[in-house]
Short mmCIF file of C-alpha atoms in Angstrom, two decimals:
data_model
loop_
_atom_site.label_atom_id
_atom_site.label_comp_id
_atom_site.label_asym_id
_atom_site.label_seq_id
_atom_site.Cartn_x
_atom_site.Cartn_y
_atom_site.Cartn_z
CA MET B 1 -37.81 16.52 0.72
CA ASP B 2 -38.42 12.81 0.50
CA ALA B 3 -35.90 11.74 -2.14
CA LYS B 4 -33.93 8.74 -0.94
CA PRO B 5 -30.69 7.57 -2.51
CA LEU B 6 -30.60 4.20 -4.27
CA TRP B 7 -27.04 4.29 -5.56
CA LEU B 8 -23.70 4.89 -3.92
CA LEU B 9 -20.48 5.03 -5.86
CA ALA B 10 -17.58 4.49 -3.47
CA GLU B 11 -14.37 5.78 -4.99
CA LEU B 12 -12.01 3.91 -2.70
CA THR B 13 -8.78 5.36 -4.05
CA TYR B 14 -7.58 7.50 -6.94
CA LYS B 15 -4.44 5.43 -7.34
CA CYS B 16 -4.55 3.55 -10.64
CA PRO B 17 -2.00 1.68 -12.74
CA LEU B 18 -3.79 2.76 -15.92
CA GLN B 19 -3.52 6.22 -17.43
CA CYS B 20 -6.60 6.47 -19.64
CA PRO B 21 -6.82 9.99 -21.05
CA TYR B 22 -10.63 10.10 -20.63
CA CYS B 23 -10.60 9.25 -16.92
CA SER B 24 -13.56 10.74 -15.07
CA ASN B 25 -11.49 11.31 -11.94
CA PRO B 26 -10.67 14.94 -11.07
CA LEU B 27 -7.67 16.54 -12.76
CA ASP B 28 -6.25 17.19 -9.29
CA PHE B 29 -6.63 13.55 -8.18
CA ALA B 30 -2.98 13.45 -7.07
CA GLY B 31 -3.29 16.56 -4.92
CA PRO B 32 -3.80 17.03 -1.17
CA ARG B 33 -7.61 17.08 -1.44
CA PHE B 34 -7.79 13.31 -1.93
CA LYS B 35 -4.62 12.18 -0.20
CA GLN B 36 -6.04 10.99 3.12
CA GLU B 37 -8.16 8.04 1.99
CA LEU B 38 -10.97 6.92 4.24
CA THR B 39 -10.04 4.02 6.50
CA THR B 40 -11.75 0.63 6.55
CA GLU B 41 -13.81 1.70 9.58
CA GLU B 42 -14.82 4.97 7.94
CA TRP B 43 -15.95 3.23 4.75
CA SER B 44 -17.87 0.67 6.80
CA ARG B 45 -19.68 3.50 8.56
CA VAL B 46 -20.45 5.12 5.18
CA PHE B 47 -21.95 1.85 3.92
CA ARG B 48 -24.08 1.44 7.07
CA GLU B 49 -25.34 5.02 6.84
CA ALA B 50 -25.99 4.64 3.11
CA LYS B 51 -28.07 1.50 3.65
CA ALA B 52 -30.08 3.21 6.38
CA LEU B 53 -30.76 6.09 3.97
CA GLY B 54 -32.12 3.73 1.31
CA VAL B 55 -29.11 2.80 -0.83
CA LEU B 56 -29.37 -0.66 -2.43
CA GLN B 57 -26.71 -0.58 -5.13
CA LEU B 58 -23.05 -0.06 -4.28
CA GLY B 59 -20.34 0.50 -6.87
CA LEU B 60 -16.80 -0.10 -5.63
CA SER B 61 -14.67 2.01 -7.87
CA GLY B 62 -11.68 4.34 -8.00
CA GLY B 63 -9.05 4.75 -9.36
CA GLU B 64 -8.40 1.07 -9.06
CA PRO B 65 -10.31 -0.39 -6.09
CA LEU B 66 -8.15 -3.56 -6.11
CA LEU B 67 -5.30 -1.45 -4.73
CA ARG B 68 -7.19 -1.31 -1.43
CA THR B 69 -5.89 -4.28 0.53
CA ASP B 70 -9.04 -4.14 2.70
CA LEU B 71 -11.37 -4.63 -0.28
CA GLU B 72 -12.46 -8.11 0.83
CA GLY B 73 -13.50 -6.76 4.23
CA LEU B 74 -15.36 -3.84 2.68
CA VAL B 75 -17.25 -6.21 0.37
CA ALA B 76 -18.15 -8.42 3.33
CA THR B 77 -19.50 -5.44 5.27
CA ALA B 78 -21.56 -4.27 2.29
CA HIS B 79 -22.87 -7.77 1.65
CA GLN B 80 -23.94 -8.22 5.28
CA LEU B 81 -25.88 -4.97 4.97
CA GLY B 82 -27.76 -6.35 1.95
CA LEU B 83 -26.17 -4.01 -0.60
CA TYR B 84 -25.80 -5.31 -4.16
CA THR B 85 -22.09 -4.88 -4.79
CA SER B 86 -20.39 -4.25 -8.12
CA LEU B 87 -16.62 -4.19 -8.51
CA ILE B 88 -15.65 -1.65 -11.15
CA THR B 89 -12.10 -2.49 -12.09
CA SER B 90 -9.37 -2.45 -14.71
CA ALA B 91 -8.46 -5.99 -13.50
CA HIS B 92 -4.79 -5.00 -13.58
CA ARG B 93 -2.78 -7.70 -11.76
CA LEU B 94 -6.03 -9.32 -10.58
CA ARG B 95 -5.60 -13.03 -9.82
CA LYS B 96 -8.29 -15.65 -9.74
CA ASP B 97 -7.73 -16.49 -6.08
CA ARG B 98 -8.32 -12.87 -5.09
CA LEU B 99 -11.53 -12.67 -7.09
CA ALA B 100 -12.61 -15.96 -5.51
CA ALA B 101 -11.97 -14.41 -2.08
CA LEU B 102 -14.09 -11.41 -3.06
CA GLN B 103 -16.80 -13.81 -4.15
CA ARG B 104 -16.71 -15.55 -0.76
CA ALA B 105 -17.03 -12.11 0.84
CA GLY B 106 -20.28 -11.64 -1.10
CA LEU B 107 -19.37 -9.69 -4.23
CA ASP B 108 -22.31 -9.77 -6.66
CA HIS B 109 -21.10 -8.43 -10.00
CA VAL B 110 -17.86 -7.63 -11.78
CA GLN B 111 -17.34 -4.89 -14.35
CA ILE B 112 -14.01 -4.95 -16.15
CA SER B 113 -12.94 -2.20 -18.51
CA VAL B 114 -11.15 -2.71 -21.77
CA GLN B 115 -9.78 0.12 -23.86
CA ALA B 116 -10.09 -1.47 -27.31
CA ALA B 117 -10.67 -4.83 -29.02
CA ASP B 118 -6.98 -5.60 -29.58
CA ALA B 119 -3.97 -5.56 -27.28
CA ASP B 120 -1.99 -2.91 -29.17
CA LEU B 121 -4.67 -0.23 -29.20
CA SER B 122 -6.02 -1.14 -25.76
CA ASP B 123 -2.58 -0.82 -24.17
CA ARG B 124 -1.83 2.37 -26.05
CA ILE B 125 -5.00 4.01 -24.71
CA ALA B 126 -4.46 2.62 -21.19
CA GLY B 127 -0.91 3.95 -21.25
CA THR B 128 0.38 0.65 -19.91
CA GLN B 129 0.40 -3.07 -20.70
CA ALA B 130 -2.94 -4.16 -19.33
CA PHE B 131 -4.74 -6.17 -22.02
CA GLY B 132 -3.28 -9.55 -21.07
CA ASP B 133 -4.43 -9.27 -17.46
CA LYS B 134 -7.88 -8.19 -18.62
CA LEU B 135 -8.27 -11.13 -20.96
CA ALA B 136 -7.32 -13.58 -18.22
CA ALA B 137 -9.63 -11.83 -15.74
CA TYR B 138 -12.62 -11.91 -18.11
CA HIS B 139 -12.26 -15.67 -18.39
CA PHE B 140 -11.85 -16.47 -14.70
CA THR B 141 -14.65 -14.04 -13.79
CA LYS B 142 -17.00 -16.19 -15.85
CA GLU B 143 -15.40 -19.43 -14.58
CA LEU B 144 -16.26 -18.32 -11.06
CA GLY B 145 -19.84 -17.74 -12.16
CA PHE B 146 -20.01 -13.97 -11.76
CA PRO B 147 -22.27 -11.82 -13.91
CA LEU B 148 -19.85 -9.86 -16.07
CA THR B 149 -20.06 -6.42 -17.61
CA VAL B 150 -17.51 -5.40 -20.22
CA ASN B 151 -17.06 -1.64 -20.12
CA VAL B 152 -15.52 0.32 -22.97
CA VAL B 153 -15.22 4.08 -23.19
CA LEU B 154 -15.68 5.09 -26.83
CA HIS B 155 -13.93 7.94 -28.64
CA ARG B 156 -12.47 8.71 -32.05
CA GLU B 157 -9.61 6.19 -31.66
CA ASN B 158 -11.75 3.10 -31.00
CA LEU B 159 -15.29 3.78 -32.31
CA HIS B 160 -14.49 1.79 -35.45
CA GLN B 161 -14.12 -1.31 -33.23
CA VAL B 162 -17.67 -1.40 -31.87
CA GLU B 163 -18.54 -4.58 -33.75
CA ALA B 164 -15.33 -6.32 -32.67
CA LEU B 165 -15.96 -5.23 -29.08
CA ILE B 166 -19.49 -6.65 -29.07
CA ARG B 167 -18.25 -9.94 -30.57
CA PHE B 168 -15.51 -10.00 -27.94
CA ALA B 169 -18.04 -9.60 -25.10
CA GLU B 170 -20.24 -12.26 -26.69
CA SER B 171 -17.34 -14.71 -26.93
CA LEU B 172 -16.61 -14.18 -23.22
CA GLY B 173 -20.19 -14.99 -22.22
CA ALA B 174 -20.65 -11.53 -20.69
CA GLU B 175 -24.16 -10.46 -19.64
CA ARG B 176 -23.64 -6.81 -20.55
CA ILE B 177 -21.41 -4.58 -22.57
CA GLU B 178 -21.40 -0.90 -21.78
CA LEU B 179 -20.43 1.10 -24.83
CA ALA B 180 -19.91 4.39 -23.07
CA ASN B 181 -19.34 7.26 -25.42
CA THR B 182 -16.93 9.64 -23.72
CA GLN B 183 -18.65 12.12 -21.44
CA PHE B 184 -16.56 15.23 -21.26
CA TYR B 185 -15.60 15.69 -17.62
CA GLY B 186 -12.34 15.31 -15.72
CA TRP B 187 -9.50 14.23 -17.98
CA ALA B 188 -11.87 13.73 -20.90
CA PHE B 189 -12.80 17.42 -20.83
CA HIS B 190 -9.12 18.33 -20.82
CA ASN B 191 -8.58 16.01 -23.83
CA ARG B 192 -11.87 16.84 -25.53
CA ASP B 193 -10.55 17.91 -28.92
CA ALA B 194 -8.46 14.76 -29.21
CA LEU B 195 -11.20 12.36 -28.10
CA MET B 196 -14.34 13.72 -29.75
CA PRO B 197 -15.47 11.61 -32.70
CA THR B 198 -17.08 12.83 -35.88
CA LYS B 199 -20.79 12.49 -36.48
CA ALA B 200 -20.05 9.99 -39.26
CA GLN B 201 -18.10 7.76 -36.85
CA LEU B 202 -20.94 7.86 -34.33
CA ASN B 203 -23.59 7.09 -36.94
CA ALA B 204 -21.64 4.10 -38.23
CA ALA B 205 -21.16 2.71 -34.71
CA TRP B 206 -24.84 3.23 -33.85
CA GLN B 207 -25.92 1.23 -36.90
CA VAL B 208 -23.72 -1.63 -35.68
CA VAL B 209 -25.33 -1.44 -32.23
CA LEU B 210 -28.83 -1.64 -33.71
CA ARG B 211 -27.90 -4.61 -35.87
CA GLU B 212 -26.14 -6.46 -33.05
CA ARG B 213 -28.98 -5.83 -30.60
CA ALA B 214 -31.36 -7.45 -33.08
CA ARG B 215 -29.01 -10.40 -33.52
CA LEU B 216 -28.27 -11.00 -29.83
CA GLY B 217 -31.56 -10.18 -28.11
CA PRO B 218 -31.44 -10.63 -24.33
CA ARG B 219 -28.33 -12.87 -24.54
CA LEU B 220 -26.08 -9.83 -24.32
CA GLU B 221 -27.37 -6.48 -23.15
CA ILE B 222 -25.73 -3.72 -25.20
CA VAL B 223 -25.79 -0.42 -23.33
CA TRP B 224 -25.07 2.62 -25.49
CA VAL B 225 -24.25 5.70 -23.43
CA LEU B 226 -25.25 8.63 -25.61
CA PRO B 227 -22.62 11.00 -26.97
CA ASP B 228 -24.49 13.97 -25.60
CA TYR B 229 -22.64 16.73 -27.51
CA HIS B 230 -24.22 15.24 -30.64
CA GLU B 231 -27.75 15.07 -29.19
CA GLN B 232 -30.60 17.57 -29.26
CA PHE B 233 -31.55 17.26 -25.61
CA PRO B 234 -29.45 16.75 -22.50
CA LYS B 235 -29.17 13.50 -20.60
CA PRO B 236 -31.23 13.15 -17.40
CA CYS B 237 -27.95 13.30 -15.53
CA MET B 238 -27.95 10.99 -12.46
CA GLY B 239 -31.74 10.93 -12.75
CA GLY B 240 -31.68 14.48 -11.42
CA TRP B 241 -29.34 16.20 -8.98
CA ALA B 242 -29.40 14.56 -5.53
CA ARG B 243 -32.48 12.46 -6.30
CA ALA B 244 -31.13 8.91 -6.25
CA TYR B 245 -27.37 8.94 -6.46
CA MET B 246 -24.25 9.96 -4.60
CA THR B 247 -20.51 9.51 -4.81
CA VAL B 248 -18.08 9.41 -1.93
CA ALA B 249 -14.59 10.43 -3.05
CA PRO B 250 -11.42 8.86 -1.59
CA GLY B 251 -10.92 11.60 1.02
CA GLY B 252 -14.55 11.44 2.20
CA GLU B 253 -16.13 14.31 0.24
CA VAL B 254 -19.68 13.52 -0.84
CA TRP B 255 -20.86 14.56 -4.30
CA PRO B 256 -24.18 14.20 -6.17
CA CYS B 257 -22.17 12.62 -9.01
CA HIS B 258 -18.59 11.59 -9.63
CA ALA B 259 -17.81 14.74 -11.65
CA ALA B 260 -19.38 17.28 -9.27
CA GLY B 261 -16.23 17.88 -7.23
CA ARG B 262 -15.05 20.09 -10.07
CA ILE B 263 -17.80 22.66 -9.40
CA THR B 264 -15.87 25.29 -7.48
CA THR B 265 -18.96 27.34 -6.61
CA LEU B 266 -20.24 24.58 -4.31
CA THR B 267 -18.84 23.52 -0.95
CA PHE B 268 -18.88 19.77 -0.47
CA GLU B 269 -19.18 18.23 2.97
CA ASN B 270 -17.08 15.34 4.21
CA VAL B 271 -18.20 12.15 5.95
CA ARG B 272 -15.43 12.78 8.47
CA ASP B 273 -17.32 15.86 9.66
CA ARG B 274 -20.97 15.01 9.06
CA SER B 275 -23.26 12.02 8.78
CA LEU B 276 -24.19 10.87 5.31
CA GLU B 277 -27.82 11.53 6.19
CA TRP B 278 -27.13 15.16 7.08
CA ILE B 279 -25.13 15.64 3.89
CA TRP B 280 -27.88 14.08 1.77
CA ARG B 281 -30.76 15.94 3.41
CA GLU B 282 -29.34 19.20 4.69
CA SER B 283 -26.15 20.19 2.88
CA ASP B 284 -26.21 23.18 0.57
CA ALA B 285 -24.46 21.31 -2.25
CA PHE B 286 -27.12 18.61 -2.35
CA ASN B 287 -30.04 21.01 -2.02
CA ARG B 288 -28.83 23.67 -4.44
CA PHE B 289 -30.08 21.96 -7.61
CA ARG B 290 -32.58 19.53 -6.15
CA GLY B 291 -36.12 19.72 -7.52
CA GLU B 292 -37.14 22.53 -9.86
CA ALA B 293 -36.96 25.77 -7.86
CA TRP B 294 -33.38 26.50 -9.01
CA MET B 295 -34.21 26.20 -12.70
CA PRO B 296 -33.66 29.14 -15.03
CA GLU B 297 -35.44 29.56 -18.34
CA PRO B 298 -35.74 27.78 -20.73
CA CYS B 299 -35.98 24.85 -18.25
CA ARG B 300 -38.44 26.45 -15.83
CA SER B 301 -41.33 26.51 -18.30
CA CYS B 302 -40.21 23.52 -20.38
CA ALA B 303 -42.25 20.32 -20.51
CA ARG B 304 -39.01 18.32 -20.57
CA ARG B 305 -37.91 19.55 -17.13
CA THR B 306 -39.40 16.40 -15.58
CA VAL B 307 -37.65 14.25 -18.21
CA ASP B 308 -34.08 15.57 -18.14
CA PHE B 309 -34.11 17.73 -14.96
CA GLY B 310 -32.26 20.51 -16.78
CA GLY B 311 -29.46 18.14 -17.77
CA CYS B 312 -26.05 18.10 -16.19
CA ARG B 313 -24.89 20.71 -13.66
CA CYS B 314 -21.24 19.80 -14.15
CA GLN B 315 -21.51 20.36 -17.89
CA ALA B 316 -23.19 23.73 -17.35
CA PHE B 317 -20.29 24.67 -15.08
CA LEU B 318 -17.51 23.35 -17.33
CA VAL B 319 -18.83 24.69 -20.62
CA ALA B 320 -20.96 27.71 -19.72
CA GLY B 321 -19.21 28.70 -16.48
CA ASP B 322 -22.25 28.47 -14.19
CA ALA B 323 -23.63 25.26 -12.68
CA GLY B 324 -27.06 26.90 -12.40
CA LEU B 325 -27.63 27.25 -16.14
CA THR B 326 -29.45 24.94 -18.53
CA ASP B 327 -27.14 22.17 -19.74
CA PRO B 328 -25.53 23.75 -22.84
CA VAL B 329 -26.08 20.48 -24.72
CA CYS B 330 -29.79 21.32 -24.88
CA SER B 331 -30.73 22.76 -28.27
CA LEU B 332 -32.89 25.30 -26.40
CA ALA B 333 -30.05 26.42 -24.12
CA PRO B 334 -28.60 29.92 -24.52
CA HIS B 335 -25.10 28.41 -24.52
CA ARG B 336 -25.70 25.68 -27.09
CA HIS B 337 -23.45 27.61 -29.51
CA LEU B 338 -20.46 26.60 -27.36
CA ILE B 339 -21.24 22.92 -27.93
CA ASP B 340 -21.90 23.50 -31.63
CA ALA B 341 -18.57 25.27 -31.97
CA ALA B 342 -16.68 22.41 -30.30
CA VAL B 343 -18.38 19.85 -32.57
CA ALA B 344 -17.91 21.97 -35.72
CA GLN B 345 -14.20 22.35 -35.00
CA ILE B 346 -13.80 18.56 -34.89
CA GLU B 347 -15.72 18.13 -38.15
CA ARG B 348 -13.64 20.81 -39.90
CA ALA B 349 -10.36 19.33 -38.71
CA ALA B 350 -11.40 15.81 -39.71
CA ALA B 351 -12.56 16.99 -43.16
CA ALA B 352 -9.24 18.77 -43.68
CA GLY B 353 -7.28 15.71 -42.53
CA VAL B 354 -5.74 17.58 -39.60
CA GLU B 355 -4.26 15.31 -36.93
CA PRO B 356 -6.01 15.63 -33.57
CA PRO B 357 -4.03 17.20 -30.71
CA SER B 358 -1.94 14.85 -28.59
CA LEU B 359 -3.49 13.25 -25.51
CA THR B 360 -2.59 14.09 -21.94
CA TYR B 361 -2.52 10.80 -20.08
CA ARG B 362 -3.97 10.55 -16.60
CA ALA B 363 -0.96 10.30 -14.32
CA ALA B 364 0.18 11.88 -11.07
CA PRO B 365 2.87 14.14 -12.60
CA ALA B 366 0.41 15.47 -15.18
CA SER B 367 -2.18 15.95 -12.43
CA ARG B 368 0.23 18.01 -10.33
CA ALA B 369 1.39 20.02 -13.33
CA LEU B 370 -2.18 20.82 -14.43
CA THR B 371 -3.22 21.67 -10.89
CA ALA B 372 -0.24 24.00 -10.44
CA LYS B 373 -1.22 25.78 -13.66
CA GLY B 374 -4.72 26.26 -12.21
CA MET H 1 -38.78 -26.60 -23.68
CA ASN H 2 -41.39 -24.03 -24.48
CA PRO H 3 -40.82 -21.51 -21.69
CA THR H 4 -44.50 -20.65 -21.38
CA SER H 5 -45.38 -24.29 -20.75
CA ALA H 6 -46.85 -24.97 -17.32
CA ALA H 7 -44.16 -27.62 -16.86
CA ALA H 8 -41.37 -25.04 -17.17
CA VAL H 9 -39.30 -24.61 -14.00
CA PRO H 10 -38.37 -20.98 -13.41
CA ARG H 11 -35.57 -19.78 -11.18
CA LEU H 12 -33.83 -16.49 -10.59
CA HIS H 13 -30.82 -15.86 -12.79
CA PRO H 14 -27.73 -15.99 -10.54
CA LYS H 15 -27.10 -12.30 -11.24
CA ALA H 16 -30.42 -11.33 -9.62
CA ARG H 17 -31.10 -11.14 -5.90
CA LEU H 18 -34.38 -10.74 -4.08
CA GLN H 19 -33.89 -8.19 -1.32
CA ARG H 20 -36.03 -6.50 1.29
CA ASP H 21 -35.89 -2.70 1.01
CA ASP H 22 -36.61 -1.79 4.65
CA VAL H 23 -36.39 1.95 4.11
CA ARG H 24 -39.20 1.96 1.54
CA GLY H 25 -41.11 -1.02 2.96
CA ARG H 26 -41.06 -3.16 -0.16
CA ASP H 27 -39.21 -5.97 -1.88
CA VAL H 28 -36.92 -5.42 -4.83
CA LEU H 29 -35.09 -7.57 -7.33
CA LEU H 30 -31.50 -6.33 -7.61
CA TYR H 31 -29.25 -7.04 -10.57
CA PRO H 32 -26.19 -5.44 -12.20
CA GLU H 33 -26.82 -1.69 -12.52
CA GLY H 34 -30.55 -1.95 -11.89
CA LEU H 35 -33.52 -3.04 -9.85
CA VAL H 36 -37.16 -3.99 -10.24
CA THR H 37 -39.62 -2.87 -7.58
CA LEU H 38 -41.93 -5.68 -6.57
CA ASN H 39 -45.41 -5.62 -5.09
CA PRO H 40 -46.11 -8.24 -2.39
CA THR H 41 -47.61 -10.69 -4.91
CA GLY H 42 -44.63 -10.38 -7.23
CA ALA H 43 -42.22 -10.96 -4.37
CA GLU H 44 -44.20 -14.03 -3.35
CA ILE H 45 -44.13 -15.47 -6.87
CA LEU H 46 -40.39 -14.90 -7.15
CA GLY H 47 -39.86 -16.51 -3.76
CA LEU H 48 -41.39 -19.66 -5.27
CA CYS H 49 -39.19 -19.55 -8.38
CA ASP H 50 -36.69 -21.91 -6.77
CA GLY H 51 -35.62 -24.07 -9.68
CA VAL H 52 -37.64 -26.98 -8.26
CA ARG H 53 -41.28 -25.95 -8.65
CA SER H 54 -42.81 -25.77 -12.11
CA LEU H 55 -45.02 -22.87 -13.15
CA ALA H 56 -47.99 -25.19 -12.56
CA ASP H 57 -46.72 -25.96 -9.03
CA ILE H 58 -46.33 -22.25 -8.29
CA VAL H 59 -49.87 -21.52 -9.49
CA THR H 60 -51.26 -24.38 -7.40
CA THR H 61 -49.34 -23.23 -4.31
CA LEU H 62 -50.64 -19.67 -4.63
CA GLU H 63 -54.21 -20.77 -5.39
CA GLN H 64 -54.20 -22.96 -2.30
CA ARG H 65 -52.63 -20.25 -0.19
CA TYR H 66 -55.32 -17.74 -1.12
CA GLY H 67 -58.25 -20.04 -1.86
CA ALA H 68 -58.29 -18.51 -5.34
CA SER H 69 -58.44 -19.92 -8.85
CA GLY H 70 -57.49 -18.83 -12.36
CA LEU H 71 -54.12 -17.32 -11.35
CA GLU H 72 -52.24 -19.08 -14.13
CA ARG H 73 -52.31 -16.25 -16.64
CA ASP H 74 -51.16 -13.56 -14.17
CA VAL H 75 -48.37 -15.69 -12.74
CA THR H 76 -47.13 -16.76 -16.17
CA SER H 77 -47.11 -13.25 -17.60
CA PHE H 78 -45.26 -11.91 -14.54
CA VAL H 79 -42.58 -14.59 -14.77
CA GLU H 80 -42.36 -14.20 -18.56
CA ALA H 81 -41.74 -10.45 -18.25
CA LEU H 82 -38.79 -11.07 -15.95
CA ALA H 83 -37.51 -13.84 -18.23
CA ALA H 84 -37.57 -11.37 -21.12
CA LYS H 85 -35.27 -9.13 -19.05
CA GLY H 86 -32.98 -12.09 -18.42
CA LEU H 87 -33.71 -12.03 -14.67
CA VAL H 88 -35.51 -15.39 -14.63
CA VAL H 89 -34.31 -18.47 -16.49
CA TYR H 90 -35.94 -21.85 -17.00
CA GLY H 91 -34.55 -25.22 -16.04
CA ARG H 92 -33.51 -26.92 -12.85
#
C-alpha cells in the first residue's frame, strides 16, 4: 500500500452559530462523541504527522473554526510545516483585525460561505442573521489580498439565484465560486425531500453556469459540484476511499471523508490512541474499501472502477444499508431504484404543486432529539 | 502587453505557492483546493518567475545555466499553460 494522503480536513469544532439544514456535520454533532475537542497541542501533533505522511493541503473547518481561540496558533504551526492552509468559514462575527492576524500567521486562502444572493433568503437558510457579516468579510478578505472562494450550497430554495450568485462573486473580485449542489449526507440526508431540486431547476442553473463560464473565462473559476442523484454515474468520491484524503473530527476520530463517521459498521480510530500514520496505513476502517479487492459486482468487472472507484461508501450505507455495495447513484447499481424513487417523488410533488416538507435546522437541541430517537 | 511576448514579465499569482514535497521527492505548486506537480525543470522555471525577469531573461538564464539553446518555445509554453490556469500573471 503506497497511497499517501494529500489532503487533511481538520474539523476543529462542531460548534457553529449558523443552522444550515444541509450541514454535512453528523446528526449527533452535539453528543458525547465529539464533546472533548482536541487541544492545541493535539492538533499541532496531527498537523506534524499529516505533513510527514505527505499531506500538503489543510482545510481548517468545523462547525465554525473561528470559534477556536487558538486558531492563529494552529495556522502558524501549519504554515511553518509548509502546509497550504484554507480557512473554511461562515465569517460570522469575523473582524478584519482577526483575519489580518491569521494572515500574519501564514493563512493562504479564505473560503466564505453564503446561503443565497440576498440577505433575506441567506439569513432564512442560515437560521440566523449572518449576511451582513459575510458581506463585510468578503470585502476585507480581498482588501487584505487573500485569494477568496465564495461557497454556496445549492438546493431547491436557491438554485434560481445561480446567476445572481456568480455576479455577486464577480463583483467581490473572488477567484473562485463553488456552486455545490447539496450532497445528501448528515443533515442534508435528513432534510433530503425538502432540499432536493427538480431536474428542470438543475438544467436551468447548469445553462447559466455554461454561459457565465464562457463570459468570465479564467477571471472567476466556477466550480459546479454535481447533483449526483440526477447523474448516471457516481462521483469519484474523495478520489477513492483512503487514497488521498482524510478528515479529523473534533474529538480526534479519523475518517476517510467528512461523512464517513455515520457508517456504523466501521470502527474509527482516534489520534488520541494511535498515530495518524498507523490509522492511515493499518486501521481496518481505512483499509476496508481501499483499492479494488472489496468491490462487488457490477463494479468488480466494470471499466469505470478506475474512474469512480465504486462511488461513495457513505451513500451506499445511507441509501442501500451497506457501505460495501456499489454507490446506488450508479445506473448499473442494483439499488439505483431507491435513488430513482426519491427523485420521482420530488418531481411528482413539484408537478402537483405540493409544498415540500419543513426543514429541520442544524442545532444542538435538534441534534440531541434526533440522536435520542436513534 | 501581449502575454506571449518575450518582454512579458511573469510572476506567480499571490494565491500560488511553490513548495517542496519532501515525502514524494518533488516540487509542487499549491493553490486553493489544488496543486500542480512539477518536474525539476518546471520548478526551476517557476523559481525564475519573480516579477523582475522577462521571459527572454528567463530563457537566457536557463540557456546559460545548461549551455543549451532554443529553449524559448518550451519555456514559453510552460509558463503560458500556468497563466491559462490563473497561476501565473504578467507584469511587475
